[in-house]
Coordinates of C-alpha atoms and ligand atoms in Angstrom, one line a residue:
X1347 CA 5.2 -24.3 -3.6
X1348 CA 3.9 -23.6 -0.1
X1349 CA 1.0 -21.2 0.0
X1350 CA -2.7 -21.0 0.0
X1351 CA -5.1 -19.6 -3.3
X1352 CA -7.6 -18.0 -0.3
X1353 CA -5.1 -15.4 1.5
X1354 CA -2.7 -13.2 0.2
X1355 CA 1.3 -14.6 0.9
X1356 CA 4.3 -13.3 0.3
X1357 CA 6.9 -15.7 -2.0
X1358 CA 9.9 -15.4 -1.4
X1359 CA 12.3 -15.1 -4.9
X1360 CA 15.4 -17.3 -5.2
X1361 CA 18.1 -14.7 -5.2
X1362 CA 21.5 -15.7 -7.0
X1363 CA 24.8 -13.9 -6.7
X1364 CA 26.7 -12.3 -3.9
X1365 CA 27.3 -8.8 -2.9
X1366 CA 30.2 -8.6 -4.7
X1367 CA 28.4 -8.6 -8.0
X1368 CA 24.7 -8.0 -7.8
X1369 CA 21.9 -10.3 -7.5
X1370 CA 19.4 -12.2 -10.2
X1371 CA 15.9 -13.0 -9.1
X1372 CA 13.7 -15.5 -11.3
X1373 CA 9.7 -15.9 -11.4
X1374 CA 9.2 -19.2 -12.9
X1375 CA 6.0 -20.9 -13.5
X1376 CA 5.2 -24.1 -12.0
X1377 CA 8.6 -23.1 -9.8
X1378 CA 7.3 -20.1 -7.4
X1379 CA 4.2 -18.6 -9.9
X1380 CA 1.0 -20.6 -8.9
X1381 CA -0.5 -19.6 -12.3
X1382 CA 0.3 -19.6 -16.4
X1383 CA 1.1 -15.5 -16.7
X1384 CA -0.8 -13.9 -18.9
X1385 CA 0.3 -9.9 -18.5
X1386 CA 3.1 -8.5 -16.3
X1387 CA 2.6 -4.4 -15.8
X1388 CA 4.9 -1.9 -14.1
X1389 CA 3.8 1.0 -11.7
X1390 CA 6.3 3.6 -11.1
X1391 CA 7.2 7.5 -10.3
X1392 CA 4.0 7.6 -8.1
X1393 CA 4.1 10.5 -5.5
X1394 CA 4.6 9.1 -1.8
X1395 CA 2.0 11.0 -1.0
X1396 CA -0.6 9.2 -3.5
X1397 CA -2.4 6.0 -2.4
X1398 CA -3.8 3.4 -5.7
X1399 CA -5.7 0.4 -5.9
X1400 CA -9.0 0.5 -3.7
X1401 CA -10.3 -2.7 -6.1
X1402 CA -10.3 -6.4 -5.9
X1403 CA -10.7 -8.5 -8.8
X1404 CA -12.7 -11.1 -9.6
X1405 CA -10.8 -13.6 -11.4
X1406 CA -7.7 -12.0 -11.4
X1407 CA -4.6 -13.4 -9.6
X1408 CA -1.3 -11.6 -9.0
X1409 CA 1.8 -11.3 -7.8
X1410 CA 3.2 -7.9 -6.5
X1411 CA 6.8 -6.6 -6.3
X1412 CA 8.7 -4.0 -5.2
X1413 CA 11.3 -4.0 -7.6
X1414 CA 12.7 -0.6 -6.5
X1415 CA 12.3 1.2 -3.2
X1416 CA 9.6 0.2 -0.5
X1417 CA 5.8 -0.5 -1.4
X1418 CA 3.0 -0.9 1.6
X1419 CA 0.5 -3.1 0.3
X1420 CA -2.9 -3.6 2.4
X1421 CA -5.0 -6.3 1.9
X1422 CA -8.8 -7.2 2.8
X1423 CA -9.9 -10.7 2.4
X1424 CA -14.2 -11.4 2.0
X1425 CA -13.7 -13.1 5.3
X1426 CA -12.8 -9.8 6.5
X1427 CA -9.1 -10.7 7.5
X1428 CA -6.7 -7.8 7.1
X1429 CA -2.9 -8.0 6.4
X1430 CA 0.0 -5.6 6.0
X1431 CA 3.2 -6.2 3.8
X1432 CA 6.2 -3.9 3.4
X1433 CA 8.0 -4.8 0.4
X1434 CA 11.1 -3.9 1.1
X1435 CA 13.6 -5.9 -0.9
X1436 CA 13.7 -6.8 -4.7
X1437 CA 14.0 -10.7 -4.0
X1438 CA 10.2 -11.0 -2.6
X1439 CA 6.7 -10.4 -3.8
X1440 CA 3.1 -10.9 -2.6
X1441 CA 0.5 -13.3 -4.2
X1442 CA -3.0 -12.0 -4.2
X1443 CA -5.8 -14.1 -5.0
X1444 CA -9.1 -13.1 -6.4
X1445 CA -11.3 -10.6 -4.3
X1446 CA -8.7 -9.6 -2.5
X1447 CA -10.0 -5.6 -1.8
X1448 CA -6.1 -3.8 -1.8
X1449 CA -4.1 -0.5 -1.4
X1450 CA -0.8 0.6 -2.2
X1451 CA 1.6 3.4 -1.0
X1452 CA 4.6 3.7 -2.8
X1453 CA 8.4 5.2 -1.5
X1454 CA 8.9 8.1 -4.4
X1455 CA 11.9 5.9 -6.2
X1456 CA 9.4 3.1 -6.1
X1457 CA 9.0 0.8 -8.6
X1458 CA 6.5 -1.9 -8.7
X1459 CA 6.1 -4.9 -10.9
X1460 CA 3.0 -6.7 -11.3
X1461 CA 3.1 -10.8 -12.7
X1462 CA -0.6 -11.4 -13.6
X1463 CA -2.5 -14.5 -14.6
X1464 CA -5.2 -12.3 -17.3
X1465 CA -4.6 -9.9 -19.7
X1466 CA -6.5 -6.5 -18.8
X1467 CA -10.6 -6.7 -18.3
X1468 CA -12.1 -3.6 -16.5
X1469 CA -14.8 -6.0 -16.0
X1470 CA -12.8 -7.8 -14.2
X1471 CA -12.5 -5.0 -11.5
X1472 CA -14.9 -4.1 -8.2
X1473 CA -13.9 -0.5 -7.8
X1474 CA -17.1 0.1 -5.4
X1475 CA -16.1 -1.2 -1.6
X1476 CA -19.4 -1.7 -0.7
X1477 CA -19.9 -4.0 -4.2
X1478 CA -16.7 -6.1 -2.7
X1479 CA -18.3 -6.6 0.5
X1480 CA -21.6 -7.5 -0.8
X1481 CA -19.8 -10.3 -2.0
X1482 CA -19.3 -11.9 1.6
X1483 CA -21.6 -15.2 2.0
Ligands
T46_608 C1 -4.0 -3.9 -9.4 C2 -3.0 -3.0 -8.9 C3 -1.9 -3.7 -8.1 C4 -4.6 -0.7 -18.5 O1 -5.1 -0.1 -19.5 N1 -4.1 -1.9 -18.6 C5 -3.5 -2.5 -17.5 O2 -3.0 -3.7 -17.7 C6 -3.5 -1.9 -16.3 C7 -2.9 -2.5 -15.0 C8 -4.1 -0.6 -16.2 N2 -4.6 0.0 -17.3 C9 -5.2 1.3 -17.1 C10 -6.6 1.4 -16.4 C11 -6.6 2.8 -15.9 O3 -7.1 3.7 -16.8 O4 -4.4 2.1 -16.4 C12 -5.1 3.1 -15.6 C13 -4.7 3.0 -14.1 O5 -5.2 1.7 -13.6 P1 -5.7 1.6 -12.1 O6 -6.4 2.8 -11.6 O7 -6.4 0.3 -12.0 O8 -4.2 1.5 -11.4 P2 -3.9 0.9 -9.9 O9 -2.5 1.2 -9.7 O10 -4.8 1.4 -8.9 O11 -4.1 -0.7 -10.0 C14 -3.2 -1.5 -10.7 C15 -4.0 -2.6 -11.5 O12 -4.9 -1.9 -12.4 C16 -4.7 -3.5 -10.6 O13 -5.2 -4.6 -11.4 O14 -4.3 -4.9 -8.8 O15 -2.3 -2.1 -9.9

């Protein structure tokens, strides 16, 4: 499994079939999830003209997909590095790491699934950017 736990990546999802009759896509731990999954959630029908996340999370590790139409994700590492994804296709996602400070924008017929590695903690969350940043060494 090539990717680092300090930067967001995206992982690209083994992708089975043909055109002629559709496509499978399998997350598999110890295969292409760095972590035991704890919760998987689902995000959809979001206006395209709505933005969510502005968090990071301290424990929390996840992997974001764009099952369904497009997804821009933005993410903000402590260290200050920036990266864009556009999800775009079905067969890849994007592992975030803990305090990782990110943004969403969703295409309307978007639908986006989230593989987690806790269940749900609001205490896990840093809603507050200035909290996140205060968090830099
Ligand atoms: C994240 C991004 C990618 C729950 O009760 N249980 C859950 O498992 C989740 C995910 C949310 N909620 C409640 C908490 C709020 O009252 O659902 C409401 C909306 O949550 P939030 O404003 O955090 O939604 P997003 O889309 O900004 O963030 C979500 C996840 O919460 C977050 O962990 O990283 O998707």
């Amino acid at each position: 499994m090539l990717h680092s736990k300090n930067k967001p990546c995206i992982i690209d999802f083994s992708k089975i079939g043909s055109p002629q009759l559709g496509y499978i896509s399998v997350a598999e731990v110890q295969k292409n999830i760095p972590f035991e999954i704890q919760r998987v959630y689902w995000a959809y029908y979001t206006p395209d003209s709505v933005m969510r996340g502005f968090h990071a999370h301290h424990q929390l590790e996840q992997i974001l997909i764009a099952v369904s139409g497009s997804i821009t994700l933005e993410c903000e590492m402590l260290n200050g590095e920036k990266y864009i994804f556009e999800l775009t296709h079905p067969n890849e996602g994007v592992y975030m790491p803990a305090y990782c400070w990110h943004t969403m924008k969703y295409s309307h017929n978007s639908v986006q699934l989230c593989i987690a590695n806790m269940t749900y903690d609001e205490a896990d969350y840093i809603r507050d950017y200035s909290a996140f940043i205060s968090f830099r060494e």
